[in-house]
mmCIF file of C-alpha atoms in Angstrom:
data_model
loop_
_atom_site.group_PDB
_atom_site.id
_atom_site.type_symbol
_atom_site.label_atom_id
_atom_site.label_comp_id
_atom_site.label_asym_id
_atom_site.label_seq_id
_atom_site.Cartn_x
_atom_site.Cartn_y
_atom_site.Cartn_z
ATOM 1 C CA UNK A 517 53.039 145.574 122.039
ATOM 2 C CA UNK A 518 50.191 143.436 120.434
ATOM 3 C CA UNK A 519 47.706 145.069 118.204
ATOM 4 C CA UNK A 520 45.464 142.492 118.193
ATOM 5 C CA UNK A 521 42.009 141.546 119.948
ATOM 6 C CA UNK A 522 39.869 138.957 120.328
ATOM 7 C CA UNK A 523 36.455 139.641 120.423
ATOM 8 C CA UNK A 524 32.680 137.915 119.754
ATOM 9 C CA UNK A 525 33.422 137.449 116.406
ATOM 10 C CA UNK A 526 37.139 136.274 116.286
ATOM 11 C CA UNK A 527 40.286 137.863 116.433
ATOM 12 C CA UNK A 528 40.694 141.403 115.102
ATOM 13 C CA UNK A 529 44.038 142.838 113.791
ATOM 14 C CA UNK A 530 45.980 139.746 113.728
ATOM 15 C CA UNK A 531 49.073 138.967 111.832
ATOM 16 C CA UNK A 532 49.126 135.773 109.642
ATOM 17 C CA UNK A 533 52.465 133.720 109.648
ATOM 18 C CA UNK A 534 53.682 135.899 113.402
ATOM 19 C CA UNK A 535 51.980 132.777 115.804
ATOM 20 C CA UNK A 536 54.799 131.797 117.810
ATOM 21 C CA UNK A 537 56.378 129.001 118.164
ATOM 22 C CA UNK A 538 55.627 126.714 121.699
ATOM 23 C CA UNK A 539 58.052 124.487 122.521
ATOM 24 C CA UNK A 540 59.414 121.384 120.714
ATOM 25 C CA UNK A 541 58.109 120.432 117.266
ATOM 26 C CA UNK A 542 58.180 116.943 115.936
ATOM 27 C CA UNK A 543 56.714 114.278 114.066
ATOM 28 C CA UNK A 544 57.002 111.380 115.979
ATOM 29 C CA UNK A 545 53.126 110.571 116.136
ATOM 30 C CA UNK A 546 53.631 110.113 112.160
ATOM 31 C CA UNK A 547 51.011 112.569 111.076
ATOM 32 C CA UNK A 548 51.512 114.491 108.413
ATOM 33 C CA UNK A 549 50.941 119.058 109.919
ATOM 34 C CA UNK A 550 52.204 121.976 108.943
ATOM 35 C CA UNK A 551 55.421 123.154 110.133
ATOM 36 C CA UNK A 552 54.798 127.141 112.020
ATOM 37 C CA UNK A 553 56.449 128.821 109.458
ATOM 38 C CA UNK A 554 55.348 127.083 106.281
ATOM 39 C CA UNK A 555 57.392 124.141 105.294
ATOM 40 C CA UNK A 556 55.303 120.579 105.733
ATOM 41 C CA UNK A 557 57.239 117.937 108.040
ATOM 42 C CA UNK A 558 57.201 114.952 106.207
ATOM 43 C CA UNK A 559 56.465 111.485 107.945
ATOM 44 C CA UNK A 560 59.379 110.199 109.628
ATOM 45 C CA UNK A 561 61.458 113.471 109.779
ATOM 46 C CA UNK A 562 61.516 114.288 113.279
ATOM 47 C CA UNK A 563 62.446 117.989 113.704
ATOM 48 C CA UNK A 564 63.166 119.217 117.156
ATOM 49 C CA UNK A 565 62.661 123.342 117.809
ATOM 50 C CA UNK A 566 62.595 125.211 120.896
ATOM 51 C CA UNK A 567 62.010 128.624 121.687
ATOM 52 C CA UNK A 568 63.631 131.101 119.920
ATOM 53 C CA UNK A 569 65.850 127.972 118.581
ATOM 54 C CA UNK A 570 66.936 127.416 121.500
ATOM 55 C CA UNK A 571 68.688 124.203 123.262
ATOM 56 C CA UNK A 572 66.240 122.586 125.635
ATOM 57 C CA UNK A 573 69.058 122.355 128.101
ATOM 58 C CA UNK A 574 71.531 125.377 129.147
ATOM 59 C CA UNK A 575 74.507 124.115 127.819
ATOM 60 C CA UNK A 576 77.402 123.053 129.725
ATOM 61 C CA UNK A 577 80.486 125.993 130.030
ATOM 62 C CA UNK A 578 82.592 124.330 131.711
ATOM 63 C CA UNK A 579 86.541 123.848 130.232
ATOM 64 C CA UNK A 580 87.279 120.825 128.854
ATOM 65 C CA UNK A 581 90.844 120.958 130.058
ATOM 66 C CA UNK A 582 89.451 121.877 133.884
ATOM 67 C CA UNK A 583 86.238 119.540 134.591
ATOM 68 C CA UNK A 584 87.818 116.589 132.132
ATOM 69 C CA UNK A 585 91.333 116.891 133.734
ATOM 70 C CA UNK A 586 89.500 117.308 137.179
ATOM 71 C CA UNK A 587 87.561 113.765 136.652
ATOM 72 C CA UNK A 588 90.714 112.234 135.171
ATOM 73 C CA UNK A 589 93.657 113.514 137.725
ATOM 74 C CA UNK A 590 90.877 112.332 140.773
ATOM 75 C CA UNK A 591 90.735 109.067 139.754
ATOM 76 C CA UNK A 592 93.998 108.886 139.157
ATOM 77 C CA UNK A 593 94.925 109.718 142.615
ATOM 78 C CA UNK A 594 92.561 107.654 144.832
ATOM 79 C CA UNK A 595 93.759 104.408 142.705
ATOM 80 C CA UNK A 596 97.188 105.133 143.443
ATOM 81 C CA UNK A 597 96.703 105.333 146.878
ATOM 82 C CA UNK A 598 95.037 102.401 147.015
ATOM 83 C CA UNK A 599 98.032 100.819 145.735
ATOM 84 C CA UNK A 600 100.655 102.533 147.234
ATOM 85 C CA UNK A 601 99.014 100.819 150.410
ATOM 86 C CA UNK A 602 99.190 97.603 149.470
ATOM 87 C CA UNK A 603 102.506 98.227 148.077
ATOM 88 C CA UNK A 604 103.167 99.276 151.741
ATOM 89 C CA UNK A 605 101.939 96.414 153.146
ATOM 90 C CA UNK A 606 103.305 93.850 151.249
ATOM 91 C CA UNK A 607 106.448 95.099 151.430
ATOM 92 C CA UNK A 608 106.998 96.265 148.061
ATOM 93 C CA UNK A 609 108.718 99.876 148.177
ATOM 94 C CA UNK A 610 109.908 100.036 144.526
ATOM 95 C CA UNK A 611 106.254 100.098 143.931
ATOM 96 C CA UNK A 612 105.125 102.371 146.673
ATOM 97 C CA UNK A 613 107.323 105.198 146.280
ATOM 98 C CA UNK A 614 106.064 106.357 142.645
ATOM 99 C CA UNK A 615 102.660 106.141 143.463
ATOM 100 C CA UNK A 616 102.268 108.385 146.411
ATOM 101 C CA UNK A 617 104.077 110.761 144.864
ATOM 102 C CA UNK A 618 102.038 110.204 141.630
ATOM 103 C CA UNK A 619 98.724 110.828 144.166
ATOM 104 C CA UNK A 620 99.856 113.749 145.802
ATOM 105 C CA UNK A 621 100.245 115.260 142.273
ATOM 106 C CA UNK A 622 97.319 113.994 140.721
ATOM 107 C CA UNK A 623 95.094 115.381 143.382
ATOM 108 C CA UNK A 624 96.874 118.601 143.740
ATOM 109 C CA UNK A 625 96.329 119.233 139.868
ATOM 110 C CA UNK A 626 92.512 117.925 140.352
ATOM 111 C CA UNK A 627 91.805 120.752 142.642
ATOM 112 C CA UNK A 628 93.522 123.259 141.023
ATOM 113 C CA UNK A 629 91.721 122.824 137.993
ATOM 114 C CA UNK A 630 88.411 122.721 139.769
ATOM 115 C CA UNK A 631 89.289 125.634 141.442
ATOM 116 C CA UNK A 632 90.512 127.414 137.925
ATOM 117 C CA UNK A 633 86.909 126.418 137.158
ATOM 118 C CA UNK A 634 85.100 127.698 140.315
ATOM 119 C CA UNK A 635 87.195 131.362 139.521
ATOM 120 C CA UNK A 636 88.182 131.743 142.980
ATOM 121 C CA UNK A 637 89.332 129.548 145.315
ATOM 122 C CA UNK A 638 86.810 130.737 148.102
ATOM 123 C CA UNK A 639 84.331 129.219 146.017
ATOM 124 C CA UNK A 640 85.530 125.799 147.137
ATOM 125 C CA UNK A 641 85.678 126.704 150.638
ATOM 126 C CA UNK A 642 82.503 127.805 150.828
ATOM 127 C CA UNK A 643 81.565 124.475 149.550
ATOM 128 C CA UNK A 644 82.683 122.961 152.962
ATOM 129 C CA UNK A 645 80.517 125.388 155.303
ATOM 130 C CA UNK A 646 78.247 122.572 155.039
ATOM 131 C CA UNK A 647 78.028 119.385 154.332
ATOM 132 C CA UNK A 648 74.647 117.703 152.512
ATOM 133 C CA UNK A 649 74.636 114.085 152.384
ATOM 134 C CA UNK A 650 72.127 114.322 149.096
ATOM 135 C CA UNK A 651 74.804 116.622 147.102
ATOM 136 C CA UNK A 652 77.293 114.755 145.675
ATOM 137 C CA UNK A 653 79.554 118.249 144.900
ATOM 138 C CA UNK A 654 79.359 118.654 148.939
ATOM 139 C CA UNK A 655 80.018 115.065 149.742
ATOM 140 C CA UNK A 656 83.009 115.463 147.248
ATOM 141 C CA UNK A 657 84.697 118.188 148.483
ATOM 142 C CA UNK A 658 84.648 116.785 151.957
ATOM 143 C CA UNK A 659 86.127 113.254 150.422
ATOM 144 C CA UNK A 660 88.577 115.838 149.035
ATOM 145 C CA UNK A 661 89.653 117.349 152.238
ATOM 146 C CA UNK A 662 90.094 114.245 154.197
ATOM 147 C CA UNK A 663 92.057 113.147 151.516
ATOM 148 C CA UNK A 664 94.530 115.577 150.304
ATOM 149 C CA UNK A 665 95.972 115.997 153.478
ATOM 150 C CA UNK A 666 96.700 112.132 153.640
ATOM 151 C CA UNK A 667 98.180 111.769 150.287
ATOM 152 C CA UNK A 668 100.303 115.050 150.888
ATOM 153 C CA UNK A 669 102.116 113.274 154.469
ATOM 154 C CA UNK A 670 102.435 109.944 152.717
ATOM 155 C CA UNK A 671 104.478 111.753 149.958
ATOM 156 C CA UNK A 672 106.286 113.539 152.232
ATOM 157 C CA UNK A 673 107.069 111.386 154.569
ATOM 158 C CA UNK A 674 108.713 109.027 151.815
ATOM 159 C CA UNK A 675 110.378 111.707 150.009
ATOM 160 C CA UNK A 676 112.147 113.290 153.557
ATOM 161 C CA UNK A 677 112.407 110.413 156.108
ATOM 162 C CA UNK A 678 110.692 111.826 158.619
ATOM 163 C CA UNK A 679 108.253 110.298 160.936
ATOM 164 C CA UNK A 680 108.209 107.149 158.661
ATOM 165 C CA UNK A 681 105.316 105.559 161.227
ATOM 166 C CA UNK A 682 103.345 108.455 160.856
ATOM 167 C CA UNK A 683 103.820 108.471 156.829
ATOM 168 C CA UNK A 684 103.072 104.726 157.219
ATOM 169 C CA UNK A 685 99.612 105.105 158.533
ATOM 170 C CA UNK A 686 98.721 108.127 156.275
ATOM 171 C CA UNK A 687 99.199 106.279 153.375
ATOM 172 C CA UNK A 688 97.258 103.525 154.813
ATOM 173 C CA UNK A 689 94.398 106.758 155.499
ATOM 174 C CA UNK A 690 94.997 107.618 151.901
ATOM 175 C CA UNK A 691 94.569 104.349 150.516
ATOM 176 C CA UNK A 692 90.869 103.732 152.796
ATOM 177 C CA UNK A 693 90.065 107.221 151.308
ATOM 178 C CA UNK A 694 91.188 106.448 147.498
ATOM 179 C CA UNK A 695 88.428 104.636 146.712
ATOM 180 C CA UNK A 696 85.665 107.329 147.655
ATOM 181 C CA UNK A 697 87.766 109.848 145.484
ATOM 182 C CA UNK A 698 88.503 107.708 142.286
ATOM 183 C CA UNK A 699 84.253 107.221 142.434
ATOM 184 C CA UNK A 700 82.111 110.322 143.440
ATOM 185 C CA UNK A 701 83.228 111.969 140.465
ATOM 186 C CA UNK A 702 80.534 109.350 138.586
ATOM 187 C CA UNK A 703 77.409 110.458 140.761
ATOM 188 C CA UNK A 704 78.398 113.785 140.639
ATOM 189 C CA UNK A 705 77.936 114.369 136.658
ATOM 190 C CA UNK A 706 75.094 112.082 136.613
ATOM 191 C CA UNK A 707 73.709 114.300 139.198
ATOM 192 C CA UNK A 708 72.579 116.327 135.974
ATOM 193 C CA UNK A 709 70.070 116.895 133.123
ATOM 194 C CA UNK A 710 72.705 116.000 130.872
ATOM 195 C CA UNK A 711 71.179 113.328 128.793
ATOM 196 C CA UNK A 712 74.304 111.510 128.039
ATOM 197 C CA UNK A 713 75.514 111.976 131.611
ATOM 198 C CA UNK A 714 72.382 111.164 133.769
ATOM 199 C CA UNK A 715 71.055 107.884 131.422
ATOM 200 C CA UNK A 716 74.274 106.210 132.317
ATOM 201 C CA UNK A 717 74.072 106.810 136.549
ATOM 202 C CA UNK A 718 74.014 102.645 136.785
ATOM 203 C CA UNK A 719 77.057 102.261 135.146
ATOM 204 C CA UNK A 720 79.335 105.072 135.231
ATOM 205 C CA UNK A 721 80.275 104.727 138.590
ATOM 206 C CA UNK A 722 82.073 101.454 137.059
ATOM 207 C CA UNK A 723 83.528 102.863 134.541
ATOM 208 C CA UNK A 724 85.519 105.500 136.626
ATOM 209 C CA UNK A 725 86.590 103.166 138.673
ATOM 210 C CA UNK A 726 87.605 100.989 136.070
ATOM 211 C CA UNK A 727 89.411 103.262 133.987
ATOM 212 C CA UNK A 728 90.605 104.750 137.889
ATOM 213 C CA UNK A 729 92.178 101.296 138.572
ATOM 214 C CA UNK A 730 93.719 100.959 135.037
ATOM 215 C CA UNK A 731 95.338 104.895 134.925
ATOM 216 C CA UNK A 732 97.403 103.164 138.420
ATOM 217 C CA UNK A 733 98.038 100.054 137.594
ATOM 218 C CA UNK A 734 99.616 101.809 134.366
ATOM 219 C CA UNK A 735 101.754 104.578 136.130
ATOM 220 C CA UNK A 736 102.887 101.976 139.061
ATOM 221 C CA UNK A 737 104.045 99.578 135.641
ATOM 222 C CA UNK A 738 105.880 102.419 134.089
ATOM 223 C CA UNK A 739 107.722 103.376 137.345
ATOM 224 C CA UNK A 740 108.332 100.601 139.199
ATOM 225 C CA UNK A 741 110.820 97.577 139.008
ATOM 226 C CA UNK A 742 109.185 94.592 136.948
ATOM 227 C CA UNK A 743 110.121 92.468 140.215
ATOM 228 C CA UNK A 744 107.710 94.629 142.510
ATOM 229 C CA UNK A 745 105.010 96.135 139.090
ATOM 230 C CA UNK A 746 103.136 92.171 140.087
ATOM 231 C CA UNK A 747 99.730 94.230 141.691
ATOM 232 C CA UNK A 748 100.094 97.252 139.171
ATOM 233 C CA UNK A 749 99.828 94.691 136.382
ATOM 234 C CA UNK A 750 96.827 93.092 137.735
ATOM 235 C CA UNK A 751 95.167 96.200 138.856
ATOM 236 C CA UNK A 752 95.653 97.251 135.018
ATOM 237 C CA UNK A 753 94.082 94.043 133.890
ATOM 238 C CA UNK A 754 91.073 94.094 135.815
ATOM 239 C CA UNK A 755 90.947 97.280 135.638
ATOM 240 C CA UNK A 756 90.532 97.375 131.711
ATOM 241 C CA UNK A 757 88.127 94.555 132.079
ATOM 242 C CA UNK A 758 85.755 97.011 134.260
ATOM 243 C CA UNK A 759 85.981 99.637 132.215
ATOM 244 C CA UNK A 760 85.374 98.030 129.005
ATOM 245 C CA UNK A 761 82.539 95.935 130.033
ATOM 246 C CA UNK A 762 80.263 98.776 131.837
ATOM 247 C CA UNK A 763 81.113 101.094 128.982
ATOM 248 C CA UNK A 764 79.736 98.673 126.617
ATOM 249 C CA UNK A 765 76.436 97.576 129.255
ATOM 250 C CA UNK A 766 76.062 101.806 129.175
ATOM 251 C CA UNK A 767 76.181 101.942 125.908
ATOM 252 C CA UNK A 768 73.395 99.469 125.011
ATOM 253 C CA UNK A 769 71.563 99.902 128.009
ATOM 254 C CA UNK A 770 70.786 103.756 127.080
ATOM 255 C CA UNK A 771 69.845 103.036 123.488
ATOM 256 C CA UNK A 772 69.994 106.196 121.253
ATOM 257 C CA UNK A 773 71.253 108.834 123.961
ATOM 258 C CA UNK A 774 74.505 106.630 123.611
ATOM 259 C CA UNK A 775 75.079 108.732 120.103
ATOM 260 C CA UNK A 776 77.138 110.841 121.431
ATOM 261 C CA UNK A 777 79.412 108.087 122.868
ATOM 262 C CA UNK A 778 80.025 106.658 118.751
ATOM 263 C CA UNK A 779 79.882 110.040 117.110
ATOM 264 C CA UNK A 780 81.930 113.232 116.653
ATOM 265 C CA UNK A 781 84.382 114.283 119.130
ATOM 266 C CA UNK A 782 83.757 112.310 121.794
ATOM 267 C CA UNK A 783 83.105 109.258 119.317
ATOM 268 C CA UNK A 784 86.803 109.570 118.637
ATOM 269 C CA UNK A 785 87.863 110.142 121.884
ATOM 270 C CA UNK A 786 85.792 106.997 123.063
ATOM 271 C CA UNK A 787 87.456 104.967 120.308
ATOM 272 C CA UNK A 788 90.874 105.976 121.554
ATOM 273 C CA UNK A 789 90.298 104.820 124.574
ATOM 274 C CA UNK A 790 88.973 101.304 124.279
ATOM 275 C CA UNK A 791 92.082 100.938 121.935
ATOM 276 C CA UNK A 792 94.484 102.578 124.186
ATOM 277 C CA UNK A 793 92.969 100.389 127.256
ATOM 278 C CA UNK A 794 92.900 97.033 125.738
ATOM 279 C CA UNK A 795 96.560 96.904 124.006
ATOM 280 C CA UNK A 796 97.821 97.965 127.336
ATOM 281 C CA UNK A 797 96.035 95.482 129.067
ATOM 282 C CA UNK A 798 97.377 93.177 126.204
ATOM 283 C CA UNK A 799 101.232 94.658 126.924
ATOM 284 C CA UNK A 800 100.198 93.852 131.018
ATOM 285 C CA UNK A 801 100.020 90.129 130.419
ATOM 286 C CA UNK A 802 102.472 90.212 127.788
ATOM 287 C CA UNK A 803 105.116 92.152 128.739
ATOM 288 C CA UNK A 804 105.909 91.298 132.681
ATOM 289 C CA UNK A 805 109.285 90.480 132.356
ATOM 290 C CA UNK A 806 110.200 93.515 130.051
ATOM 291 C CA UNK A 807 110.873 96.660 131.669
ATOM 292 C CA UNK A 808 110.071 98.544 128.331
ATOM 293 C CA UNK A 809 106.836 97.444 127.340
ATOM 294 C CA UNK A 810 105.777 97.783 130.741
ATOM 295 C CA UNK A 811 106.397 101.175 130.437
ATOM 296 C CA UNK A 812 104.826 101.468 126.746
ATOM 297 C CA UNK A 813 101.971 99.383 127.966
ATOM 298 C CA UNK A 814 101.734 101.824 131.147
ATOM 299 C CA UNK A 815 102.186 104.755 129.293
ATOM 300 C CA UNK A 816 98.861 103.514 126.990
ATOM 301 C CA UNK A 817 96.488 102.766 129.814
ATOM 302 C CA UNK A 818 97.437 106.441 131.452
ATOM 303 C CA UNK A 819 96.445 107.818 128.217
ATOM 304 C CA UNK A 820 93.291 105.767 127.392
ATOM 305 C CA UNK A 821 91.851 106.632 131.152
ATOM 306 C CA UNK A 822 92.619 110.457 130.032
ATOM 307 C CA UNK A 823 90.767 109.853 126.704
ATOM 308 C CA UNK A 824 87.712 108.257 128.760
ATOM 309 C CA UNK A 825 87.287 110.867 131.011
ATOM 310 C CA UNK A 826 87.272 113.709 128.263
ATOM 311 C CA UNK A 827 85.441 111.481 125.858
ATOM 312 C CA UNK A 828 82.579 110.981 128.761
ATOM 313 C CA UNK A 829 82.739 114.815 129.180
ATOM 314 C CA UNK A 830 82.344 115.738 125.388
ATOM 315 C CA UNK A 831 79.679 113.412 124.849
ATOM 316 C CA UNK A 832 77.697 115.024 127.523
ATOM 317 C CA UNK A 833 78.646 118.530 125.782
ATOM 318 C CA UNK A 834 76.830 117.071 122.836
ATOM 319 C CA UNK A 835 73.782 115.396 124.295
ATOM 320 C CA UNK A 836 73.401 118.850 125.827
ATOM 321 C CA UNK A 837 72.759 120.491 122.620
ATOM 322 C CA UNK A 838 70.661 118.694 120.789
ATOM 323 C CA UNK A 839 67.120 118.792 122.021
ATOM 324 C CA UNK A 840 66.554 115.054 120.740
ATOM 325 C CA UNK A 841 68.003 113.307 123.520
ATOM 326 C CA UNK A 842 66.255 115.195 126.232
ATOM 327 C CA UNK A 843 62.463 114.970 124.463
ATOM 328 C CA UNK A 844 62.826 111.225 123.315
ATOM 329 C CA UNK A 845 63.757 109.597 126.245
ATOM 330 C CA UNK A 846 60.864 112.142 128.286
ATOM 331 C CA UNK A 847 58.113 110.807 125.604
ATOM 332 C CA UNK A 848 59.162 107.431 125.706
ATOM 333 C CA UNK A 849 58.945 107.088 129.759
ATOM 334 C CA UNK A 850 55.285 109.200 129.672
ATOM 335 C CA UNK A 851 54.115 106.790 126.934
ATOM 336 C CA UNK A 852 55.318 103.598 129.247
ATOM 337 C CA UNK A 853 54.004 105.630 132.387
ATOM 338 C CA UNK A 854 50.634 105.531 130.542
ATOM 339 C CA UNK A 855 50.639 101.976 129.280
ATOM 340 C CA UNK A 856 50.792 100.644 132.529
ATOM 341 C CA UNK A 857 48.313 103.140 134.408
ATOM 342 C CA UNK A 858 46.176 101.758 131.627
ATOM 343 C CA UNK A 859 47.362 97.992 132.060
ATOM 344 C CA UNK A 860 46.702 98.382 135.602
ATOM 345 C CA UNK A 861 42.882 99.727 135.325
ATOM 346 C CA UNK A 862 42.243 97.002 132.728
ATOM 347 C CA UNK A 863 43.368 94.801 134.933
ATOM 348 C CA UNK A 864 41.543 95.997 138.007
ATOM 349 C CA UNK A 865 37.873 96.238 135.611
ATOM 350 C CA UNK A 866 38.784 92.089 134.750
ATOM 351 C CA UNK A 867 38.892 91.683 138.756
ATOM 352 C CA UNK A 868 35.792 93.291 139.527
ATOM 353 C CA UNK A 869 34.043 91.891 136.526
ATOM 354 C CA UNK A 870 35.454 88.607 137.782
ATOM 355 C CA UNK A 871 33.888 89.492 141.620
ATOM 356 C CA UNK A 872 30.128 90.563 140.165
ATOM 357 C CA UNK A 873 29.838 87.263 138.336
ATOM 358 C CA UNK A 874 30.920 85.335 141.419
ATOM 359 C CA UNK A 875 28.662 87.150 143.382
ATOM 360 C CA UNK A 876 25.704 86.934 140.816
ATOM 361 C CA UNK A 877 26.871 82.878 140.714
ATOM 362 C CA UNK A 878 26.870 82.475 144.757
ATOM 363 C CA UNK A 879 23.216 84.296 144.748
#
């Protein structure tokens, strides 16, 4: 309860050094003010506070180990779909075997661990009582159950014999499907606040893929005859290439929120990866006659997509917590916002001046 007042000559009963604090506090204008609770910010030092030292943003409580392993084992699945189908059709079986039973397994451990995340698994069926085209968690769960059952005949079908034209054409569902699964993963964490997540919405969706692409190509190398591995070694390749080149486009298209990306945790997981991904790639164009270092090289683009995905995920943790990367990038876009509103009416005073001297000329 306050026990002060204002009144007509000031403010009676108050408390010196109690004012509270409102919002963020920083120094990027470069003047020199007093911090609220005594110590002077020097020029330069930006400080970022929030209530009660809070985060600006609610942080993100999601498992690692669930959400990470959720985005990986997705992508994962949907790319070797893909390429069991053209395995199918191409008549390479060595090739198509491993992979639809490496989708049906992928995908079954991406929903469980979404579902371990969701607590109860009626939480992700009451995600499908609906379905809104501008939510990319409803979209996604549909994509999910049009595919699972797909994947799950393919694999069956191949494993047991049975109703091999009917397997046939599911894996050929699966494979149209893949695609859609290996990718809404990307809009649906930049669907956020997350700094580090929702700055890089152009170029994320190319980086699942990419890493997607490479995590098959990589298993279908490891598991499959050299003789038959020909599209699983290219897939790899270009898919390396995709991944590397968006990541590095994100990186310096999003300026300082890309931190998190070089630093700390996910700085080392993002390091792992690109060195995981390229000698892989490297051991894809090297190694196609050798049956072992296609499976080392296979075995190092599976674990570099891993390291992506929970290297994406803990950089988003990060950008999360530290208020910096949500107030920056907010002041910077207000203070472009304003330079052009102000652009623009300069620009519309020079046309009017421009129109009273013509019409003082013409009279």
């Amino acid at each position: 309860m306050s026990t002060s007042d204002v009144t007509r000559e000031g403010i009676r009963g108050a408390h010196p050094g109690r004012e509270a604090l409102t919002g963020a506090v920083s120094t990027l204008d470069g003047h020199r003010r007093e911090h609220p609770r005594g110590r002077r910010i020097r020029r330069g030092e930006p400080e970022f506070r929030s209530y009660y030292d809070k985060p600006v943003l609610n942080q993100i409580v999601w498992e690692p180990r669930d959400i990470a392993g959720y985005l990986f084992l997705g992508g994962l699945a949907g790319a070797s779909s893909v390429l069991a189908a053209g395995a199918d059709l191409t008549g390479r079986p060595g090739l198509a075997r491993p992979l639809k039973y490496t989708a049906l397994g992928a995908i079954t451990g991406s929903v469980a661990a979404l579902v371990n995340d969701l607590g109860r698994p009626a939480r992700f069926v009451n995600m499908l009582r609906v379905l809104k085209w501008t939510s990319p968690m409803s979209v996604g769960s549909w994509i999910l159950m049009a595919y699972g059952p797909l994947a799950g005949a393919a694999a069956v079908s191949q494993a047991t014999g049975i109703l091999p034209g009917l397997g046939r054409a599911a894996a050929l569902g699966a494979g149209a499907v893949g695609p859609a699964v290996a990718a809404y993963t990307a809009p649906l964490i930049c669907d956020t606040a997350v700094p580090a997540w929702h700055e890089g919405f152009r170029e994320m969706p190319f980086v699942f893929v990419g890493s997607a692409a490479a995590a098959a190509g990589g298993m279908g190398m490891a598991t499959a005859p050299v003789s038959q591995a020909g599209p699983a070694r290219r897939a790899a390749v270009l898919g390396s290439a995709l991944e590397t080149a968006a990541l590095w486009r994100m990186e310096r298209r999003m300026g300082m929120v890309a931190e998190p990306y070089r630093t700390g945790r996910s700085g080392l997981l993002m390091r792992a990866a690109k060195a995981l991904t390229v000698g892989g790639a490297v051991g894809a164009l090297l190694g196609a006659r050798s049956r072992r270092v296609s499976a080392v090289a296979g075995a190092a683009l599976l674990a570099g997509s891993a390291c992506t995905r929970f290297g994406v995920f803990h950089a988003g943790v990060a950008s999360a917590a530290d208020p910096k990367y949500t107030v920056v990038p907010q002041r910077r876009r207000l203070e472009e916002r304003k330079a052009a509103e102000a652009n623009k009416s300069a620009q519309a005073a020079a046309s009017s001046a421009a129109q009273e001297a013509e019409g003082s000329a013409d009279s």
